[in-house]
Short mmCIF file of C-alpha atoms in Angstrom, two decimals:
data_model
loop_
_atom_site.label_atom_id
_atom_site.label_comp_id
_atom_site.label_asym_id
_atom_site.label_seq_id
_atom_site.Cartn_x
_atom_site.Cartn_y
_atom_site.Cartn_z
CA MET V 3 121.32 99.86 141.62
CA ASP V 4 120.93 96.71 143.53
CA LYS V 5 119.95 93.47 140.74
CA ILE V 6 116.39 93.78 140.69
CA ASN V 7 114.02 90.43 141.06
CA TRP V 8 111.43 91.78 138.59
CA MET V 9 109.02 88.52 139.27
CA GLU V 10 108.91 89.58 142.97
CA GLU V 11 107.89 93.12 141.84
CA VAL V 12 105.09 91.43 139.74
CA SER V 13 104.14 89.06 142.39
CA LYS V 14 103.45 92.34 144.72
CA ARG V 15 101.09 93.91 142.07
CA LYS V 16 98.97 90.62 141.32
CA ASP V 17 95.96 91.90 142.70
CA LYS V 18 95.61 94.93 141.14
CA PHE V 19 97.07 93.45 137.73
CA LEU V 20 93.94 91.24 137.86
CA SER V 21 91.54 93.71 138.52
CA ASP V 22 93.05 96.13 135.80
CA LEU V 23 92.52 93.33 133.74
CA GLU V 24 89.30 92.05 133.85
CA GLY V 25 88.20 95.65 134.03
CA PHE V 26 89.63 95.72 130.35
CA LEU V 27 88.71 92.16 129.10
CA GLN V 28 84.78 92.68 130.28
CA ILE V 29 84.72 95.67 127.28
CA LYS V 30 82.98 94.37 124.08
CA SER V 31 85.45 96.02 121.74
CA VAL V 32 84.84 94.53 118.48
CA LEU V 33 84.54 96.51 115.34
CA ASP V 34 81.04 98.42 114.69
CA GLU V 35 81.10 100.26 112.14
CA ALA V 36 77.36 100.35 111.59
CA ASN V 37 77.07 102.29 114.89
CA ALA V 38 80.30 104.52 114.48
CA THR V 39 80.12 107.92 115.23
CA ASP V 40 82.57 111.06 115.31
CA GLU V 41 83.49 110.49 118.75
CA ALA V 42 83.65 106.28 118.32
CA PRO V 43 84.63 106.28 114.49
CA LEU V 44 85.00 101.99 114.96
CA GLY V 45 81.99 101.65 117.53
CA GLN V 46 81.55 102.63 121.24
CA GLY V 47 83.29 99.34 122.61
CA VAL V 48 86.17 99.94 120.68
CA LYS V 49 86.49 103.61 122.10
CA ASP V 50 85.62 102.41 125.74
CA ALA V 51 88.52 99.76 125.63
CA LEU V 52 90.85 102.62 124.36
CA GLN V 53 89.69 104.95 126.82
CA TYR V 54 89.68 102.49 129.34
CA MET V 55 93.84 102.29 128.93
CA LEU V 56 94.37 105.82 128.91
CA ASP V 57 92.67 106.37 132.39
CA LEU V 58 94.49 103.70 134.14
CA GLY V 59 97.74 105.44 132.57
CA GLU V 60 96.25 108.87 133.85
CA GLN V 61 95.90 107.46 137.28
CA ASP V 62 98.63 105.86 137.30
CA GLY V 63 100.91 109.38 136.79
CA PHE V 64 101.87 108.64 133.10
CA ALA V 65 101.29 111.14 130.17
CA VAL V 66 98.45 110.34 127.91
CA LYS V 67 97.31 111.24 124.82
CA ASN V 68 93.98 110.18 122.29
CA VAL V 69 94.92 110.50 119.30
CA GLY V 70 91.80 111.35 117.22
CA ASN V 71 89.67 108.46 119.13
CA LEU V 72 91.70 105.79 117.11
CA ALA V 73 94.36 105.19 118.97
CA GLY V 74 96.36 106.73 121.93
CA HIS V 75 99.73 106.36 124.07
CA LEU V 76 100.84 106.56 128.00
CA GLU V 77 104.36 107.87 128.07
CA MET V 78 106.97 108.17 130.79
CA GLY V 79 110.39 109.27 131.01
CA GLU V 80 111.68 112.85 130.16
CA ALA V 81 115.25 112.29 129.12
CA GLY V 82 117.01 111.63 125.96
CA ASP V 83 115.58 112.20 122.45
CA GLU V 84 115.28 108.42 121.57
CA LEU V 85 111.72 106.49 122.34
CA LEU V 86 110.74 103.11 122.83
CA GLY V 87 107.77 102.10 121.69
CA ILE V 88 105.77 99.49 122.64
CA LEU V 89 102.46 98.69 120.42
CA GLY V 90 99.62 96.72 121.86
CA HIS V 91 95.83 96.67 120.68
CA ALA V 92 92.45 97.38 122.41
CA ASP V 93 89.98 95.66 119.81
CA VAL V 94 89.14 92.25 119.60
CA VAL V 95 87.90 89.92 116.98
CA PRO V 96 83.94 88.56 117.15
CA GLU V 97 83.19 86.03 120.19
CA GLY V 98 81.77 83.50 117.77
CA ASP V 99 79.97 80.72 118.80
CA GLY V 100 79.94 77.72 121.67
CA TRP V 101 81.20 79.41 124.44
CA SER V 102 81.48 77.51 127.63
CA VAL V 103 81.41 80.80 129.79
CA ASP V 104 80.36 84.25 128.73
CA PRO V 105 83.11 85.42 126.48
CA TYR V 106 83.20 89.13 128.37
CA SER V 107 82.94 87.67 131.74
CA ALA V 108 86.32 87.57 132.45
CA THR V 109 86.28 84.42 134.27
CA ILE V 110 89.04 82.95 136.09
CA LYS V 111 88.85 79.16 136.61
CA ASP V 112 92.00 76.58 137.26
CA GLY V 113 94.51 79.21 136.86
CA LYS V 114 93.39 80.69 133.44
CA ILE V 115 91.60 83.75 132.34
CA TYR V 116 88.84 83.01 129.94
CA ALA V 117 87.59 85.66 128.09
CA ARG V 118 87.56 87.15 124.15
CA GLY V 119 90.71 89.45 123.81
CA SER V 120 92.41 87.47 127.03
CA SER V 121 95.57 86.13 124.83
CA ASP V 122 95.08 88.44 121.88
CA ASP V 123 96.02 90.96 122.80
CA LYS V 124 94.31 92.65 126.09
CA GLY V 125 96.17 90.07 128.58
CA PRO V 126 99.69 91.08 126.88
CA THR V 127 98.98 94.30 126.58
CA ILE V 128 98.33 95.10 130.56
CA ALA V 129 101.36 92.84 130.85
CA ALA V 130 103.42 95.31 128.92
CA TYR V 131 101.62 98.11 130.66
CA TYR V 132 102.48 96.88 134.16
CA GLY V 133 105.99 96.32 133.03
CA MET V 134 106.47 99.94 132.69
CA LYS V 135 104.44 100.77 135.69
CA ILE V 136 106.81 98.69 137.73
CA VAL V 137 110.14 100.67 136.09
CA LYS V 138 108.14 103.73 136.94
CA GLU V 139 107.66 103.02 140.16
CA LEU V 140 110.70 101.84 141.14
CA GLY V 141 111.99 105.25 140.03
CA ILE V 142 114.84 103.89 137.93
CA PRO V 143 117.07 106.71 135.67
CA LEU V 144 116.07 105.96 132.08
CA ASN V 145 118.17 107.62 129.21
CA LYS V 146 115.09 107.06 126.61
CA ARG V 147 111.27 107.90 126.67
CA VAL V 148 109.18 105.14 126.81
CA ARG V 149 105.60 104.74 125.00
CA LEU V 150 102.91 102.04 125.34
CA ILE V 151 100.67 102.80 122.17
CA ILE V 152 97.27 101.52 121.99
CA GLY V 153 95.84 100.83 118.53
CA THR V 154 92.05 99.80 117.91
CA ASP V 155 92.03 98.13 114.53
CA GLU V 156 94.38 95.56 114.71
CA GLU V 157 92.11 92.87 113.82
CA SER V 158 90.73 94.38 110.61
CA ASP V 159 92.42 97.34 108.66
CA TRP V 160 95.18 98.74 111.24
CA ARG V 161 93.32 102.31 110.90
CA GLY V 162 94.23 103.11 114.30
CA VAL V 163 98.14 102.90 113.84
CA ALA V 164 97.68 104.21 110.31
CA HIS V 165 96.39 107.44 111.88
CA TYR V 166 98.58 107.40 114.75
CA PHE V 167 102.00 107.44 112.83
CA GLN V 168 100.24 110.28 110.79
CA HIS V 169 100.27 112.35 113.78
CA GLU V 170 102.85 111.28 116.43
CA GLU V 171 106.52 109.96 115.81
CA MET V 172 107.85 106.87 115.04
CA PRO V 173 109.80 105.33 117.74
CA ASP V 174 113.53 104.65 117.69
CA MET V 175 112.92 100.87 118.32
CA GLY V 176 110.08 98.73 119.86
CA PHE V 177 108.23 95.59 120.26
CA VAL V 178 104.99 94.48 120.37
CA PRO V 179 103.75 91.86 122.80
CA ASP V 180 101.34 90.13 120.32
CA ALA V 181 102.25 87.08 119.09
CA ASP V 182 104.64 84.39 120.84
CA PHE V 183 108.04 84.28 122.95
CA PRO V 184 110.77 84.10 122.50
CA ILE V 185 111.10 86.49 119.84
CA ILE V 186 109.72 87.21 115.95
CA PHE V 187 112.04 88.57 113.93
CA ALA V 188 109.97 88.01 110.94
CA GLU V 189 106.67 88.44 109.88
CA LYS V 190 105.04 87.17 106.56
CA GLY V 191 103.22 89.46 104.07
CA ILE V 192 99.67 89.71 104.67
CA SER V 193 97.15 89.90 101.61
CA ASP V 194 93.32 90.10 101.44
CA PHE V 195 91.53 89.67 98.28
CA ASP V 196 87.91 88.86 97.00
CA LEU V 197 87.34 86.29 94.59
CA VAL V 198 84.48 87.53 92.65
CA MET V 199 81.57 85.74 90.47
CA SER V 200 79.25 87.33 88.59
CA ALA V 201 75.82 86.91 88.70
CA ASP V 202 73.64 84.44 86.78
CA ALA V 203 70.11 84.00 87.49
CA ALA V 204 68.84 81.31 84.86
CA THR V 205 67.58 78.05 86.27
CA SER V 206 65.30 75.47 85.13
CA ASP V 207 62.02 74.24 87.26
CA ASP V 208 63.47 70.93 87.67
CA GLU V 209 66.80 71.58 89.32
CA LEU V 210 68.13 72.13 92.99
CA VAL V 211 68.56 75.74 93.10
CA LEU V 212 71.27 77.45 95.43
CA GLN V 213 69.35 80.15 96.97
CA ALA V 214 72.13 81.15 99.40
CA PHE V 215 75.21 80.62 101.27
CA GLN V 216 77.10 81.93 103.79
CA SER V 217 80.02 81.58 105.89
CA GLY V 218 82.41 83.81 108.00
CA ARG V 219 82.93 87.04 109.47
CA ARG V 220 86.76 88.00 108.79
CA TYR V 221 89.30 87.20 106.16
CA ASN V 222 91.60 86.32 109.48
CA MET V 223 89.53 83.98 111.12
CA VAL V 224 88.52 80.03 110.13
CA PRO V 225 84.88 80.16 109.78
CA ASP V 226 82.96 78.21 112.44
CA TYR V 227 79.57 78.39 110.95
CA ALA V 228 78.16 77.84 107.41
CA GLU V 229 74.80 77.66 106.51
CA ALA V 230 73.19 77.41 102.67
CA ARG V 231 69.59 77.61 101.71
CA VAL V 232 68.64 75.30 98.64
CA SER V 233 65.09 75.01 97.09
CA LEU V 234 64.04 71.66 95.30
CA PRO V 235 60.99 70.29 93.25
CA GLN V 236 60.92 67.08 95.18
CA GLU V 237 60.95 65.19 98.40
CA GLU V 238 63.75 65.81 100.73
CA SER V 239 63.76 63.32 103.32
CA GLU V 240 66.70 61.32 100.86
CA MET V 241 69.12 64.23 100.58
CA ILE V 242 68.50 65.07 104.55
CA GLN V 243 69.25 61.86 105.33
CA GLN V 244 72.45 61.92 102.78
CA TYR V 245 73.48 64.80 104.81
CA GLN V 246 73.41 63.10 108.33
CA ARG V 247 75.64 60.58 107.04
CA PHE V 248 77.83 62.90 105.41
CA LEU V 249 78.01 65.03 108.88
CA ALA V 250 78.67 61.10 110.69
CA ASP V 251 81.35 60.02 108.59
CA ALA V 252 83.62 63.71 108.95
CA SER V 253 82.67 63.78 112.68
CA LEU V 254 80.93 66.78 111.69
CA ASP V 255 78.00 68.75 113.60
CA GLY V 256 75.38 70.11 111.60
CA GLN V 257 71.27 69.98 111.20
CA ALA V 258 69.42 70.05 107.58
CA THR V 259 65.61 71.43 108.32
CA THR V 260 63.22 72.57 105.93
CA GLU V 261 61.09 75.73 105.67
CA ASN V 262 58.86 76.85 102.89
CA GLY V 263 60.02 74.42 100.45
CA GLN V 264 63.92 74.64 101.17
CA ILE V 265 66.45 72.92 103.10
CA ILE V 266 68.50 74.51 105.16
CA PHE V 267 71.70 72.94 105.47
CA SER V 268 73.87 74.22 108.59
CA LEU V 269 77.35 72.96 109.89
CA ASN V 270 79.35 73.92 112.69
CA GLY V 271 83.49 74.16 112.37
CA MET V 272 86.11 75.20 114.41
CA SER V 273 87.39 79.11 114.16
CA ALA V 274 91.02 79.64 114.30
CA HIS V 275 93.73 82.57 113.51
CA GLY V 276 93.46 82.76 109.51
CA ALA V 277 97.71 82.85 109.67
CA GLU V 278 97.44 78.97 110.07
CA PRO V 279 93.88 77.31 108.31
CA ARG V 280 95.21 73.89 109.54
CA ASN V 281 94.55 74.86 113.15
CA GLY V 282 90.79 75.12 112.68
CA VAL V 283 87.33 73.51 110.81
CA ASN V 284 86.48 75.49 108.11
CA ALA V 285 82.74 75.17 108.06
CA GLY V 286 82.58 76.49 104.74
CA ILE V 287 84.72 74.54 102.76
CA TRP V 288 83.32 71.65 104.72
CA LEU V 289 79.65 72.50 103.82
CA ALA V 290 80.50 72.99 100.11
CA LYS V 291 81.97 69.61 100.31
CA PHE V 292 78.87 68.14 100.54
CA LEU V 293 76.89 70.54 98.38
CA GLN V 294 79.54 69.91 95.08
CA ASP V 295 78.08 66.54 94.76
CA LEU V 296 73.96 67.70 94.51
CA PRO V 297 72.77 68.55 91.07
CA LEU V 298 73.02 72.33 91.67
CA ASP V 299 71.90 74.84 88.95
CA ALA V 300 75.21 75.57 87.05
CA SER V 301 75.29 79.18 89.08
CA GLY V 302 75.24 77.66 92.11
CA HIS V 303 77.54 74.52 91.59
CA LYS V 304 80.09 76.93 90.06
CA PHE V 305 80.19 78.91 93.77
CA ILE V 306 80.17 75.67 95.53
CA ALA V 307 82.85 74.15 93.36
CA GLU V 308 85.11 76.96 93.60
CA ILE V 309 84.96 77.10 97.50
CA ALA V 310 85.04 73.17 97.68
CA GLU V 311 88.46 73.30 96.01
CA PHE V 312 90.30 74.93 98.83
CA TYR V 313 89.62 71.44 100.67
CA GLU V 314 92.93 70.98 102.34
CA GLN V 315 94.46 72.92 99.73
CA THR V 316 95.73 75.88 102.22
CA ARG V 317 99.36 76.46 100.56
CA GLY V 318 98.11 78.41 97.53
CA GLU V 319 97.99 75.00 95.45
CA VAL V 320 94.48 76.26 93.94
CA PHE V 321 96.40 79.19 92.28
CA ASP V 322 99.71 77.56 91.41
CA MET V 323 101.18 79.81 93.99
CA ALA V 324 102.69 77.51 96.14
CA PHE V 325 105.96 79.02 98.17
CA SER V 326 108.30 78.58 100.92
CA ASP V 327 111.48 79.80 102.42
CA ASP V 328 113.78 78.97 105.02
CA ILE V 329 113.27 82.55 107.14
CA SER V 330 109.12 82.49 107.46
CA GLY V 331 108.00 79.12 105.72
CA ASP V 332 104.85 78.32 103.63
CA LEU V 333 102.85 80.80 101.60
CA THR V 334 98.89 80.11 103.45
CA MET V 335 95.71 80.66 102.04
CA ASN V 336 92.54 80.89 104.41
CA VAL V 337 89.35 80.81 102.83
CA GLY V 338 87.56 83.31 105.67
CA VAL V 339 84.65 84.92 104.32
CA MET V 340 81.59 83.48 101.83
CA HIS V 341 78.47 85.25 100.41
CA TYR V 342 76.41 83.85 97.85
CA SER V 343 72.63 84.99 97.08
CA LYS V 344 70.83 83.65 94.02
CA GLY V 345 71.03 86.36 91.28
CA SER V 346 73.59 88.45 93.05
CA GLU V 347 77.35 88.07 92.37
CA GLY V 348 79.04 85.26 94.74
CA ARG V 349 82.47 86.47 96.74
CA ILE V 350 85.00 84.45 98.39
CA GLY V 351 87.07 86.68 100.81
CA VAL V 352 90.78 84.88 101.05
CA ASN V 353 93.43 86.28 103.63
CA MET V 354 96.93 85.17 102.15
CA ARG V 355 99.69 85.00 104.24
CA TYR V 356 103.22 84.88 102.21
CA PRO V 357 106.92 84.50 103.10
CA VAL V 358 109.21 87.03 103.14
CA THR V 359 111.18 86.38 100.22
CA PHE V 360 108.29 85.57 98.30
CA ASP V 361 108.16 87.97 95.12
CA MET V 362 104.42 89.43 95.72
CA GLU V 363 104.54 91.66 92.32
CA LYS V 364 104.68 88.51 90.66
CA GLY V 365 102.47 86.64 92.85
CA LYS V 366 99.78 89.20 92.27
CA ASP V 367 100.21 88.57 88.23
CA THR V 368 99.87 84.59 88.96
CA LEU V 369 96.54 85.06 91.11
CA THR V 370 94.90 87.50 88.66
CA LYS V 371 95.65 85.01 85.59
CA ALA V 372 94.48 81.78 87.63
CA ALA V 373 91.19 83.62 88.79
CA GLU V 374 90.35 84.69 85.38
CA ALA V 375 91.06 81.24 83.98
CA LYS V 376 88.39 79.72 86.67
CA GLY V 377 85.83 82.81 85.37
CA LEU V 378 86.65 85.00 88.38
CA THR V 379 87.70 88.54 89.24
CA VAL V 380 89.72 89.20 91.72
CA GLU V 381 89.00 92.57 93.84
CA ASN V 382 89.78 94.91 96.82
CA LEU V 383 93.40 92.94 96.95
CA THR V 384 95.34 94.48 99.81
CA ASP V 385 99.00 93.88 100.77
CA SER V 386 100.59 94.74 103.91
CA LYS V 387 104.44 93.50 103.29
CA PRO V 388 106.52 91.32 105.53
CA THR V 389 108.89 92.40 107.98
CA HIS V 390 112.54 91.08 109.05
CA VAL V 391 114.78 92.06 111.63
CA GLU V 392 118.45 90.55 111.47
CA LYS V 393 119.42 88.22 113.77
CA ASP V 394 122.50 90.22 115.42
CA ASP V 395 120.27 93.41 115.71
CA PRO V 396 121.09 95.25 119.34
CA LEU V 397 117.44 94.89 119.87
CA ILE V 398 117.06 91.28 119.21
CA GLN V 399 120.42 90.44 121.60
CA THR V 400 118.89 92.38 124.15
CA LEU V 401 115.46 90.97 124.13
CA GLN V 402 117.51 87.53 123.78
CA ARG V 403 119.21 88.07 126.90
CA VAL V 404 116.38 89.27 128.62
CA TYR V 405 114.52 86.32 127.77
CA GLU V 406 116.97 84.22 128.43
CA ASP V 407 117.62 85.85 132.07
CA GLN V 408 113.92 85.45 133.15
CA THR V 409 113.20 81.79 131.56
CA GLY V 410 116.14 79.90 131.94
CA GLU V 411 115.64 78.91 128.17
CA LYS V 412 117.29 79.76 125.21
CA GLY V 413 116.19 82.87 123.17
CA GLU V 414 115.10 81.10 119.78
CA LEU V 415 114.02 83.43 116.99
CA LEU V 416 111.03 82.66 115.33
CA ALA V 417 108.93 83.55 111.78
CA ILE V 418 105.15 83.82 112.16
CA GLY V 419 102.18 84.13 109.67
CA GLY V 420 100.48 86.18 111.97
CA GLY V 421 100.89 89.94 111.11
CA THR V 422 101.47 92.21 114.10
CA TYR V 423 102.18 95.60 114.90
CA ALA V 424 105.73 94.87 114.35
CA ARG V 425 105.41 95.81 110.52
CA ALA V 426 103.97 99.57 111.51
CA LEU V 427 107.31 100.40 113.07
CA ASP V 428 110.45 101.01 111.25
CA HIS V 429 112.51 98.83 113.73
CA GLY V 430 110.46 96.47 115.60
CA VAL V 431 110.15 93.09 116.62
CA ALA V 432 106.90 91.01 118.06
CA PHE V 433 108.18 89.60 121.64
CA GLY V 434 105.54 87.39 123.43
CA ALA V 435 103.14 86.91 125.35
CA MET V 436 102.45 83.33 124.32
CA PHE V 437 105.30 80.86 125.79
CA PRO V 438 106.82 77.89 124.07
CA GLY V 439 104.32 74.67 124.47
CA ARG V 440 100.79 76.61 124.95
CA ALA V 441 98.22 75.81 122.91
CA ASP V 442 97.06 78.83 120.73
CA VAL V 443 93.57 79.58 121.44
CA MET V 444 93.52 82.95 119.91
CA HIS V 445 90.37 83.78 117.94
CA GLN V 446 88.89 80.27 119.06
CA LYS V 447 86.00 80.04 121.55
CA ASP V 448 86.73 80.10 125.03
CA GLU V 449 89.75 81.79 124.45
CA TYR V 450 91.87 81.82 127.94
CA ALA V 451 95.47 83.29 128.92
CA VAL V 452 96.92 81.64 131.65
CA VAL V 453 97.28 83.75 134.46
CA ASP V 454 101.16 83.00 135.86
CA ASP V 455 101.85 83.24 132.35
CA LEU V 456 100.99 87.08 132.00
CA LEU V 457 102.60 87.67 134.91
CA LYS V 458 105.71 85.78 133.59
CA ALA V 459 105.58 87.83 130.82
CA THR V 460 105.22 91.22 132.94
CA ALA V 461 108.28 90.43 134.95
CA ILE V 462 110.17 89.69 130.89
CA TYR V 463 108.58 93.36 129.65
CA ALA V 464 109.88 94.84 132.83
CA GLN V 465 113.30 94.06 132.38
CA ALA V 466 113.39 94.61 128.90
CA ILE V 467 111.72 97.87 129.12
CA TYR V 468 114.68 98.58 131.97
CA GLU V 469 117.84 96.92 129.42
CA LEU V 470 116.65 98.75 126.83
CA ALA V 471 115.62 102.26 128.07
CA LYS V 472 117.83 102.64 131.16
CA ALA V 473 120.58 105.44 131.69
CA ASP V 474 124.21 104.43 130.76
#
């Protein structure tokens, strides 16, 4: 076969690519368990996004399968016992606040397509799909089956792929278009847990009382909004002025209003992926930093103090768990969910990313003892183990060669704190679709993908599928 110009093949399909991507992005596929049904176990939007991809595949001649409305696949190739798997996901995190465009409009301007999911992970999933589509339409003989697996709960509990692999075969090798180029050969372990403070309703009449505190929607997101309600027995104007000075000194946006004998403090931060808390501005921690200096009731002050301790402490220092290795870098902790209501227990939800060589069993023991010393209990701890593929593995070497062919740049191997579906595979890595030097806007307001980058990624995926699955 003559040498294939993969980028030229992508360019021929650009208009249809963008049309299919826009349709996918316009589906609000945020987890909605409150309105779940048997037909839509994670909410109708998530179901619709899964079905969109299956319908697309069926229209283009792929063999498709819906696996319990929690996942599905699109498959090509009939020869060979081996299976190449590509894992993408159709769900997205909540859109958050402060967008300059409708987050589900798929607005294209200045060469970028703006929408929740454009970079995580609908844009890359469509790129991988079109990579398969190109190989299929060129009629290239394959010695492996190729399957694009669509998950639906990647941003939360991975119930989609868990259900899928209970019923379907595990690929012999695979890649995941849900991270960075060149190649992610190592991913940190991921653990979510709650720090729980028991209820204490006792107060005195002359105290400032923290009635409620709320910040964050997901463990794996840096919260971009926080709100606290404080009841007080005296004039509030001085406290409001104090808060305004705090905001001004820290160059933050927020406000303080009064309602029924309470001051309502609000603060706007900046959302970011919880894998690197330093990329965001944690609204909950910043609001706690202000509140910790007020003479609050004992229970309220304790809760606020526990949050404020995380200020500029994102590497596990709060629990004496700081750790780093040469393969995957630092252990990180993101305070993603904070909830307190007077007379009820307080909860602080933490997302921890730990290095490949970190001893998690010892880490759990350290965490539990440190929390107990603070009067807290650890609940609902989950643990997704790290993944690591050796540098000389044939899968790695093939993907490196493809990346270098298409970009002319060295295929460096990277390690990340983000968790991708690569850890759901027995033998797989994350492979794109964000190129070096691009801003990481996943999980942020005005999330976007550069259109030319998605097209380039499609060419890379097409060649990768060809190289990994072609007949000898």
